[in-house]
Short mmCIF file of C-alpha atoms and ligand atoms in Angstrom, two decimals:
data_model
loop_
_atom_site.label_atom_id
_atom_site.label_comp_id
_atom_site.label_asym_id
_atom_site.label_seq_id
_atom_site.Cartn_x
_atom_site.Cartn_y
_atom_site.Cartn_z
CA MET A 1 37.76 8.25 -6.98
CA THR A 2 39.78 6.09 -4.56
CA ILE A 3 37.93 5.08 -1.45
CA ASP A 4 39.62 3.91 1.71
CA LEU A 5 37.32 1.08 2.69
CA ASP A 6 39.37 0.30 5.80
CA ALA A 7 38.53 3.75 7.13
CA SER A 8 34.79 3.62 6.58
CA ASP A 9 32.41 2.32 9.21
CA PHE A 10 28.78 1.55 8.37
CA ALA A 11 27.56 2.51 11.86
CA LEU A 12 29.80 5.43 12.77
CA ASP A 13 29.97 7.26 9.41
CA GLU A 14 27.00 9.17 8.10
CA MET A 15 27.81 8.47 4.44
CA PRO A 16 25.54 11.20 3.04
CA GLY A 17 24.20 11.06 -0.51
CA ASP A 18 26.65 9.62 -3.03
CA VAL A 19 29.26 8.79 -0.38
CA LEU A 20 27.39 5.63 0.65
CA HIS A 21 26.92 4.58 -2.96
CA ASP A 22 30.61 5.16 -3.76
CA VAL A 23 31.58 3.01 -0.77
CA LEU A 24 29.15 0.26 -1.79
CA ARG A 25 30.35 0.35 -5.40
CA ALA A 26 33.95 -0.05 -4.24
CA HIS A 27 32.95 -3.07 -2.13
CA ARG A 28 30.89 -4.56 -4.97
CA GLU A 29 33.77 -4.24 -7.42
CA GLN A 30 36.11 -6.05 -5.01
CA GLY A 31 33.88 -9.10 -4.63
CA PRO A 32 30.54 -10.38 -3.38
CA VAL A 33 31.66 -10.52 0.29
CA THR A 34 34.27 -8.06 1.46
CA PRO A 35 35.81 -6.99 4.80
CA ALA A 36 34.12 -3.95 6.35
CA LYS A 37 33.61 -2.24 9.71
CA PHE A 38 30.53 -1.83 11.88
CA MET A 39 30.61 0.06 15.22
CA GLY A 40 34.40 -0.13 15.11
CA LEU A 41 34.31 -3.94 14.84
CA PRO A 42 35.58 -6.07 11.99
CA ALA A 43 32.63 -7.00 9.77
CA PHE A 44 31.80 -8.09 6.22
CA ALA A 45 29.66 -6.49 3.52
CA ILE A 46 27.56 -8.34 0.96
CA THR A 47 26.89 -5.89 -1.85
CA ARG A 48 26.20 -7.92 -5.00
CA HIS A 49 22.61 -8.73 -5.87
CA ALA A 50 23.03 -12.48 -6.47
CA ALA A 51 25.09 -12.95 -3.31
CA LEU A 52 22.65 -11.00 -1.15
CA LEU A 53 19.70 -12.93 -2.50
CA GLU A 54 21.44 -16.14 -1.48
CA ALA A 55 22.38 -14.72 1.93
CA PHE A 56 18.79 -13.67 2.67
CA ARG A 57 17.70 -17.27 2.13
CA ASP A 58 20.46 -18.77 4.26
CA ASN A 59 19.07 -19.12 7.76
CA GLU A 60 21.94 -21.33 8.91
CA ARG A 61 24.94 -19.14 8.20
CA PHE A 62 23.03 -15.87 8.79
CA PRO A 63 20.36 -16.61 11.43
CA PRO A 64 17.82 -13.87 10.83
CA HIS A 65 16.68 -13.31 14.44
CA ARG A 66 19.99 -12.58 16.15
CA MET A 67 20.29 -8.87 15.39
CA TYR A 68 16.71 -8.21 16.53
CA GLU A 69 17.19 -10.19 19.73
CA ALA A 70 20.11 -7.92 20.58
CA SER A 71 18.72 -4.61 19.37
CA LEU A 72 14.93 -4.67 19.66
CA GLU A 73 13.72 -7.21 22.16
CA GLY A 74 14.68 -5.07 25.16
CA ALA A 75 12.48 -2.24 23.95
CA ILE A 76 9.47 -3.96 22.44
CA GLY A 77 9.38 -7.40 24.09
CA LYS A 78 9.05 -10.82 22.46
CA SER A 79 7.62 -10.69 18.97
CA PHE A 80 8.10 -12.90 15.91
CA ILE A 81 10.88 -10.69 14.51
CA SER A 82 13.31 -11.91 17.19
CA MET A 83 12.18 -15.54 17.52
CA ALA A 84 15.02 -18.01 17.01
CA ASP A 85 12.85 -21.04 16.34
CA LEU A 86 11.67 -20.72 12.74
CA ASP A 87 8.52 -22.80 13.37
CA GLN A 88 7.55 -20.45 16.16
CA HIS A 89 8.41 -17.47 13.94
CA ARG A 90 6.16 -18.84 11.23
CA ILE A 91 3.19 -19.38 13.57
CA TYR A 92 3.46 -15.96 15.21
CA ARG A 93 3.96 -14.27 11.85
CA LYS A 94 0.76 -15.95 10.69
CA LEU A 95 -1.03 -14.69 13.80
CA ALA A 96 0.20 -11.14 13.74
CA THR A 97 0.64 -10.07 10.13
CA PRO A 98 -2.67 -10.71 8.35
CA ALA A 99 -3.92 -7.75 10.37
CA PHE A 100 -1.63 -5.47 8.36
CA ARG A 101 -2.73 -6.75 5.00
CA SER A 102 -6.35 -7.55 5.36
CA ARG A 103 -9.76 -6.10 6.12
CA ALA A 104 -8.71 -3.40 8.53
CA VAL A 105 -6.04 -1.98 6.23
CA ALA A 106 -8.20 -2.27 3.13
CA SER A 107 -11.17 -0.53 4.63
CA TYR A 108 -9.03 2.12 6.27
CA GLU A 109 -7.14 2.74 3.05
CA ALA A 110 -10.27 3.07 1.01
CA GLU A 111 -11.83 5.61 3.33
CA SER A 112 -9.29 7.61 5.13
CA LEU A 113 -5.63 7.50 4.23
CA GLU A 114 -5.94 10.55 1.99
CA ALA A 115 -8.12 12.36 4.52
CA LEU A 116 -5.53 11.70 7.22
CA ALA A 117 -2.68 13.00 5.03
CA HIS A 118 -4.60 16.22 4.41
CA GLU A 119 -5.31 16.54 8.13
CA VAL A 120 -1.56 16.46 8.80
CA ALA A 121 -0.88 18.94 5.98
CA ASP A 122 -3.50 21.32 7.45
CA ARG A 123 -1.11 21.91 10.32
CA PHE A 124 1.30 23.88 8.10
CA GLU A 125 -1.29 25.51 5.89
CA GLY A 126 -0.52 29.22 5.55
CA HIS A 127 3.13 28.85 6.69
CA ASP A 128 5.55 30.30 4.10
CA GLU A 129 8.43 28.14 5.34
CA VAL A 130 7.99 24.52 6.36
CA ASP A 131 10.21 21.60 7.24
CA LEU A 132 8.27 18.89 5.41
CA LEU A 133 10.21 16.21 7.25
CA ALA A 134 9.44 17.43 10.77
CA GLU A 135 5.94 18.66 10.09
CA PHE A 136 4.56 15.95 7.84
CA ILE A 137 6.80 12.98 7.10
CA ALA A 138 7.84 12.28 10.71
CA SER A 139 4.29 12.00 11.99
CA PHE A 140 2.20 10.72 9.08
CA PRO A 141 3.29 7.02 9.29
CA TYR A 142 2.70 6.95 13.07
CA LEU A 143 -0.74 8.46 12.68
CA VAL A 144 -1.52 5.79 10.08
CA ILE A 145 -0.56 3.13 12.64
CA THR A 146 -2.70 4.64 15.42
CA ARG A 147 -5.68 4.90 13.07
CA LEU A 148 -5.24 1.32 11.85
CA LEU A 149 -5.04 0.11 15.42
CA GLY A 150 -8.26 1.96 16.13
CA LEU A 151 -6.90 4.04 19.03
CA PRO A 152 -8.66 7.18 20.23
CA HIS A 153 -7.65 10.24 18.21
CA ASP A 154 -7.03 12.41 21.27
CA ARG A 155 -4.17 10.13 22.36
CA GLU A 156 -2.31 10.15 19.04
CA GLU A 157 0.34 12.65 20.13
CA ALA A 158 1.03 10.67 23.31
CA PHE A 159 1.23 7.46 21.27
CA HIS A 160 3.82 9.00 18.93
CA ARG A 161 5.88 10.20 21.95
CA TRP A 162 5.82 6.73 23.53
CA ALA A 163 6.88 5.17 20.23
CA LEU A 164 9.87 7.49 19.86
CA ALA A 165 10.90 7.02 23.50
CA LEU A 166 10.76 3.23 23.09
CA LEU A 167 12.97 3.43 20.04
CA SER A 168 15.61 5.38 21.96
CA MET A 169 16.13 2.52 24.42
CA ARG A 170 19.88 2.60 23.90
CA GLU A 171 20.32 6.34 24.45
CA ASP A 172 17.81 6.77 27.28
CA PRO A 173 16.76 3.44 28.82
CA ALA A 174 14.89 5.02 31.76
CA ALA A 175 12.64 7.06 29.43
CA ALA A 176 12.06 3.98 27.26
CA VAL A 177 11.00 1.85 30.22
CA LYS A 178 8.66 4.61 31.44
CA ALA A 179 7.15 4.94 27.95
CA SER A 180 6.66 1.19 27.76
CA GLU A 181 4.80 1.17 31.08
CA GLU A 182 2.59 4.10 30.10
CA LEU A 183 1.84 2.55 26.75
CA THR A 184 0.88 -0.80 28.30
CA GLU A 185 -1.33 0.96 30.84
CA PHE A 186 -3.04 2.74 27.97
CA LEU A 187 -3.37 -0.33 25.74
CA ALA A 188 -4.56 -2.85 28.36
CA PRO A 189 -8.18 -1.61 28.63
CA VAL A 190 -8.38 -1.09 24.83
CA VAL A 191 -7.30 -4.70 24.22
CA GLU A 192 -9.79 -5.97 26.82
CA GLU A 193 -12.54 -3.95 25.20
CA ARG A 194 -11.74 -5.34 21.72
CA ARG A 195 -11.81 -8.88 23.11
CA ARG A 196 -15.32 -8.23 24.41
CA GLU A 197 -16.53 -6.22 21.44
CA PRO A 198 -14.43 -6.55 18.27
CA ARG A 199 -14.46 -3.71 15.74
CA ASN A 200 -13.00 -3.35 12.27
CA ASP A 201 -9.48 -2.49 13.38
CA VAL A 202 -6.07 -4.11 13.74
CA ILE A 203 -6.28 -4.65 17.52
CA SER A 204 -9.54 -6.56 17.05
CA GLU A 205 -7.89 -8.70 14.37
CA LEU A 206 -4.89 -9.39 16.62
CA VAL A 207 -7.04 -10.52 19.55
CA GLN A 208 -9.17 -12.78 17.36
CA ALA A 209 -6.36 -14.28 15.25
CA GLU A 210 -5.83 -18.01 15.45
CA ALA A 211 -3.12 -20.09 13.75
CA GLU A 212 -2.20 -23.73 14.23
CA GLY A 213 -4.25 -23.83 17.42
CA ARG A 214 -2.68 -20.76 19.02
CA ARG A 215 -3.87 -17.27 19.88
CA LEU A 216 -2.00 -14.21 21.13
CA THR A 217 -1.99 -13.43 24.85
CA ASN A 218 -2.45 -9.81 25.94
CA GLU A 219 1.31 -9.40 26.45
CA GLU A 220 1.91 -10.76 22.94
CA VAL A 221 -0.66 -8.36 21.50
CA PHE A 222 1.19 -5.48 23.22
CA SER A 223 4.60 -6.52 21.89
CA HIS A 224 3.25 -6.95 18.35
CA ILE A 225 1.78 -3.47 18.54
CA ARG A 226 5.14 -2.14 19.77
CA LEU A 227 6.82 -3.97 16.86
CA LEU A 228 5.01 -1.61 14.49
CA PHE A 229 6.94 1.45 15.69
CA PRO A 230 10.35 0.52 14.28
CA THR A 231 9.08 -1.59 11.40
CA GLY A 232 6.07 0.39 10.20
CA GLY A 233 6.84 3.87 11.52
CA GLU A 234 10.57 4.47 11.17
CA THR A 235 10.95 2.77 7.79
CA THR A 236 8.10 4.67 6.16
CA HIS A 237 9.39 7.91 7.67
CA GLY A 238 12.71 7.16 5.94
CA SER A 239 11.27 6.04 2.62
CA LEU A 240 8.92 9.01 2.29
CA GLY A 241 11.72 11.38 3.38
CA ASN A 242 14.05 9.98 0.72
CA LEU A 243 11.30 10.19 -1.90
CA VAL A 244 10.45 13.82 -1.19
CA SER A 245 14.17 14.63 -1.10
CA ALA A 246 14.70 13.05 -4.55
CA VAL A 247 11.79 14.95 -6.06
CA LEU A 248 12.73 18.30 -4.49
CA THR A 249 16.36 18.07 -5.58
CA ARG A 250 15.66 17.27 -9.25
CA PRO A 251 14.85 20.40 -11.24
CA GLY A 252 11.31 20.33 -12.63
CA MET A 253 10.34 17.01 -11.05
CA TRP A 254 7.94 18.48 -8.46
CA GLN A 255 6.00 20.23 -11.21
CA GLU A 256 6.17 17.19 -13.51
CA LEU A 257 4.62 14.92 -10.88
CA ARG A 258 2.17 17.59 -9.73
CA GLY A 259 0.91 17.83 -13.28
CA ASN A 260 0.81 14.06 -13.66
CA PRO A 261 0.10 12.38 -10.29
CA SER A 262 -0.51 9.01 -11.97
CA ARG A 263 3.30 8.80 -12.15
CA VAL A 264 3.71 8.98 -8.38
CA PRO A 265 3.71 5.14 -8.01
CA ASP A 266 6.61 5.03 -10.52
CA ALA A 267 8.52 7.50 -8.35
CA VAL A 268 7.73 5.36 -5.29
CA ASP A 269 9.06 2.19 -6.96
CA GLU A 270 12.18 3.92 -8.19
CA ILE A 271 13.09 5.53 -4.85
CA LEU A 272 12.69 2.16 -3.14
CA ARG A 273 15.44 0.92 -5.44
CA PHE A 274 17.55 4.06 -5.61
CA GLU A 275 17.64 5.18 -1.99
CA THR A 276 16.07 2.68 0.38
CA PRO A 277 15.68 3.56 4.09
CA ILE A 278 17.21 0.26 5.23
CA ALA A 279 20.26 0.78 3.08
CA VAL A 280 22.32 -1.61 5.14
CA LEU A 281 20.75 -4.32 7.27
CA PRO A 282 23.14 -5.70 9.88
CA ARG A 283 23.01 -9.49 10.46
CA MET A 284 24.97 -11.40 13.05
CA SER A 285 26.56 -14.52 11.58
CA ALA A 286 26.14 -17.99 13.13
CA GLU A 287 27.64 -18.94 16.49
CA TYR A 288 30.28 -20.98 14.66
CA ASP A 289 32.74 -20.11 11.87
CA VAL A 290 31.19 -20.26 8.40
CA GLU A 291 32.30 -19.91 4.82
CA PHE A 292 30.24 -17.93 2.31
CA MET A 293 31.18 -17.55 -1.36
CA GLY A 294 34.75 -18.58 -0.60
CA VAL A 295 35.16 -16.13 2.30
CA ASP A 296 35.73 -17.31 5.88
CA ILE A 297 33.49 -15.53 8.35
CA PRO A 298 34.33 -16.04 12.04
CA ALA A 299 31.53 -16.90 14.49
CA ASN A 300 29.39 -14.01 15.75
CA THR A 301 30.53 -11.47 13.18
CA TRP A 302 28.50 -8.56 11.88
CA VAL A 303 27.64 -9.01 8.23
CA MET A 304 26.21 -6.01 6.40
CA PHE A 305 23.36 -7.03 4.11
CA ALA A 306 23.94 -4.04 1.83
CA ILE A 307 20.51 -3.76 0.22
CA ALA A 308 21.41 -0.38 -1.28
CA GLY A 309 24.43 -1.98 -2.96
CA ALA A 310 22.39 -4.83 -4.46
CA ASN A 311 19.74 -2.38 -5.66
CA ARG A 312 22.42 -0.61 -7.71
CA ASP A 313 24.21 -3.69 -8.98
CA PRO A 314 24.86 -3.07 -12.70
CA ALA A 315 24.52 -6.83 -13.30
CA VAL A 316 20.78 -6.40 -12.63
CA PHE A 317 19.95 -2.71 -13.14
CA ALA A 318 21.11 -0.80 -16.21
CA ASP A 319 22.58 2.66 -15.48
CA PRO A 320 21.94 2.04 -11.75
CA ASP A 321 22.95 5.47 -10.41
CA ARG A 322 20.24 7.19 -12.43
CA PHE A 323 16.91 7.98 -10.78
CA ASP A 324 14.64 6.97 -13.64
CA LEU A 325 10.84 7.12 -13.47
CA ASP A 326 10.57 4.90 -16.55
CA ARG A 327 12.51 2.03 -15.03
CA GLU A 328 10.69 -1.25 -14.53
CA SER A 329 12.24 -2.38 -11.25
CA LYS A 330 11.37 -5.95 -10.48
CA ASP A 331 14.25 -7.38 -8.53
CA LEU A 332 14.57 -4.97 -5.66
CA LEU A 333 15.90 -6.38 -2.42
CA THR A 334 14.41 -3.43 -0.51
CA PHE A 335 11.91 -5.57 1.40
CA GLY A 336 14.27 -8.50 2.01
CA ARG A 337 13.64 -12.09 0.90
CA GLY A 338 13.06 -15.46 2.52
CA VAL A 339 11.40 -16.06 5.86
CA LYS A 340 11.57 -12.44 6.98
CA SER A 341 10.46 -10.75 3.77
CA CYS A 342 8.56 -7.61 4.71
CA PRO A 343 4.86 -8.15 5.46
CA GLY A 344 4.27 -4.36 5.38
CA MET A 345 5.44 -3.62 1.84
CA HIS A 346 1.95 -2.98 0.52
CA LEU A 347 1.13 -0.55 3.30
CA ALA A 348 4.53 1.14 2.89
CA ARG A 349 3.93 1.76 -0.81
CA ARG A 350 0.42 3.09 -0.12
CA ASN A 351 1.69 5.45 2.60
CA MET A 352 4.39 6.76 0.31
CA THR A 353 2.04 7.25 -2.64
CA VAL A 354 -0.59 9.03 -0.58
CA GLY A 355 2.04 11.06 1.31
CA LEU A 356 3.75 12.40 -1.81
CA THR A 357 0.49 12.97 -3.71
CA THR A 358 -0.84 15.02 -0.81
CA LEU A 359 2.31 17.14 -0.54
CA LEU A 360 2.27 17.77 -4.30
CA GLU A 361 -1.33 18.93 -4.03
CA ARG A 362 -0.78 21.13 -1.00
CA VAL A 363 2.56 22.76 -1.89
CA ALA A 364 2.45 24.35 -5.32
CA ASN A 365 5.91 25.63 -5.98
CA PRO A 366 8.50 24.79 -3.31
CA GLU A 367 12.02 26.15 -3.11
CA LEU A 368 14.40 23.90 -1.20
CA LEU A 369 16.20 26.01 1.43
CA ASP A 370 18.89 23.70 2.80
CA LEU A 371 20.30 21.27 0.28
CA GLU A 372 22.81 19.69 2.67
CA ALA A 373 20.17 18.79 5.25
CA ALA A 374 17.98 17.35 2.47
CA VAL A 375 20.53 14.70 1.48
CA PRO A 376 19.72 11.19 2.83
CA ARG A 377 22.28 10.09 5.40
CA ARG A 378 23.19 7.17 7.65
CA THR A 379 22.89 3.55 6.66
CA VAL A 380 20.71 1.34 8.86
CA LEU A 381 17.95 3.93 8.78
CA ARG A 382 18.69 6.31 5.95
CA VAL A 383 16.76 9.58 5.87
CA PRO A 384 17.49 13.31 5.40
CA ASP A 385 17.83 15.49 8.51
CA ALA A 386 15.37 18.11 7.25
CA LEU A 387 13.41 19.08 4.15
CA ARG A 388 13.04 22.83 4.63
CA ILE A 389 11.18 24.61 1.88
CA ARG A 390 9.77 28.05 1.14
CA ARG A 391 6.60 28.40 -0.89
CA ARG A 392 7.33 30.47 -3.98
CA THR A 393 4.47 32.71 -4.91
CA ALA A 394 5.06 32.77 -8.68
C1 HEM B 401 9.55 1.41 2.84
C2 HEM B 401 9.26 0.90 4.01
C3 HEM B 401 9.79 -0.45 4.46
C4 HEM B 401 10.98 -1.06 4.18
C5 HEM B 401 12.12 -0.54 3.32
C6 HEM B 401 10.97 -2.33 4.88
C7 HEM B 401 12.00 -3.25 4.79
C8 HEM B 401 12.00 -4.47 5.44
C9 HEM B 401 13.05 -5.47 5.32
C10 HEM B 401 14.33 -5.32 4.51
C11 HEM B 401 12.69 -6.52 6.07
C12 HEM B 401 13.48 -7.82 6.25
C13 HEM B 401 14.31 -7.75 7.48
C14 HEM B 401 15.26 -8.93 7.65
O1 HEM B 401 15.45 -9.73 6.75
O2 HEM B 401 15.87 -8.99 8.74
C15 HEM B 401 11.44 -6.19 6.72
C16 HEM B 401 10.78 -6.99 7.63
C17 HEM B 401 9.68 -6.58 8.32
N1 HEM B 401 8.88 -5.48 8.05
FE1 HEM B 401 9.25 -4.04 6.69
N2 HEM B 401 9.80 -2.45 5.56
C18 HEM B 401 9.04 -1.33 5.34
C19 HEM B 401 7.78 -1.07 5.84
C20 HEM B 401 7.11 -1.85 6.73
C21 HEM B 401 5.79 -1.59 7.28
C22 HEM B 401 4.91 -0.40 6.89
C23 HEM B 401 5.53 -2.57 8.18
C24 HEM B 401 4.32 -2.81 9.05
C25 HEM B 401 3.11 -2.54 8.79
C26 HEM B 401 6.67 -3.46 8.20
C27 HEM B 401 6.79 -4.58 9.00
C28 HEM B 401 7.84 -5.47 8.95
C29 HEM B 401 7.97 -6.60 9.85
C30 HEM B 401 7.03 -6.95 11.01
C31 HEM B 401 9.12 -7.31 9.46
C32 HEM B 401 9.70 -8.56 10.10
C33 HEM B 401 9.23 -9.78 9.39
C34 HEM B 401 9.67 -11.07 10.04
O3 HEM B 401 10.39 -11.08 11.04
O4 HEM B 401 9.23 -12.12 9.56
N3 HEM B 401 7.60 -3.01 7.30
N4 HEM B 401 11.02 -4.95 6.28
#
């Protein structure tokens, strides 16, 4: 198939299903760094595995904070993801991320992740037709965050609404600002309380954390909580959506995994390679002209870190367009590399494993009703629009 790369735009085109992968293959075959478009602007795409690995580690030519400064800081405030100074980034990352890996997560995981997933699934119990995306996948990761933070259960719906409003800063800035104020008003007394009387939750860990002589102020605690919405909520929503889509659209796979749930982690690993939610990660190049792999990149140019392209590079993955549960995927670039490599990857994998296992248990024999809506689409956050199913009785 011939693809007109000049006509495709990584922000404006939805690139559903194979379309994205055809576009990325065409780029990859042309070279490691190729001209592209993003939001109508001239850009470049890095689609080969080796080139992207190098680019992820190159903080000079591709400063990792710039995109976040432009896109996120307005909504969530100052957090380590958008810090330009790498020493400062390192210190704040040390302060804010152990909370997502350590005691609180471990104890919560051991006790309640499964219970929470079943609680969410209870909401559609008895319904013959369900949109698994809207009714389970869209809320489960946010509920995990609220439980980890140790917030009161009766405010979970409000918390999810605030998170979504904050993330729509670009489309509706007034609603985002209002949500931010309401959220801060809600969090302030909780943070004060945890300072006085720490519990076994993430907010308590954030207020007690100390690194290189520094601690987080209340405002910094708020912004690092807000940081979890796009990074922990949206990504897991996408990755679980893509996973359930892959299983539902492959004949027999639902039943195969239902009969053998110990294979769910293999499905999780393979979907993270095959159809990752951050399929394309936009980076802004340095404030001066640079050269990368023989290609001149003008100052302040969008460069697409095409993770989905690297994850299907035939130089690294045999038969890359096949979704293969037996694959041993070791070199995924799904969680980035270098200074910004994802601190939430463990939690993401756990959420996905528990989420799919629960759905397999609760839905015996699903029939997918709308194949088109179930196809993953868009690039920066790739997810299906809906996963509507009917429960078959036989
Ligand atoms: C499948 C789900 C996930 C995917 C695909 C994913 C992917 C990524 C990628 C590619 C990066 C690097 C970004 C860059 O280089 O600019 C990243 C960073 C990050 N991720 Fe994840 N992530 C996922 C889940 C999570 C979760 C659950 C959390 C939180 C608990 C999280 C928190 C973060 C944070 C805070 C950063 C920024 C790190 C830094 O600035 O040093 N992610 N993630």
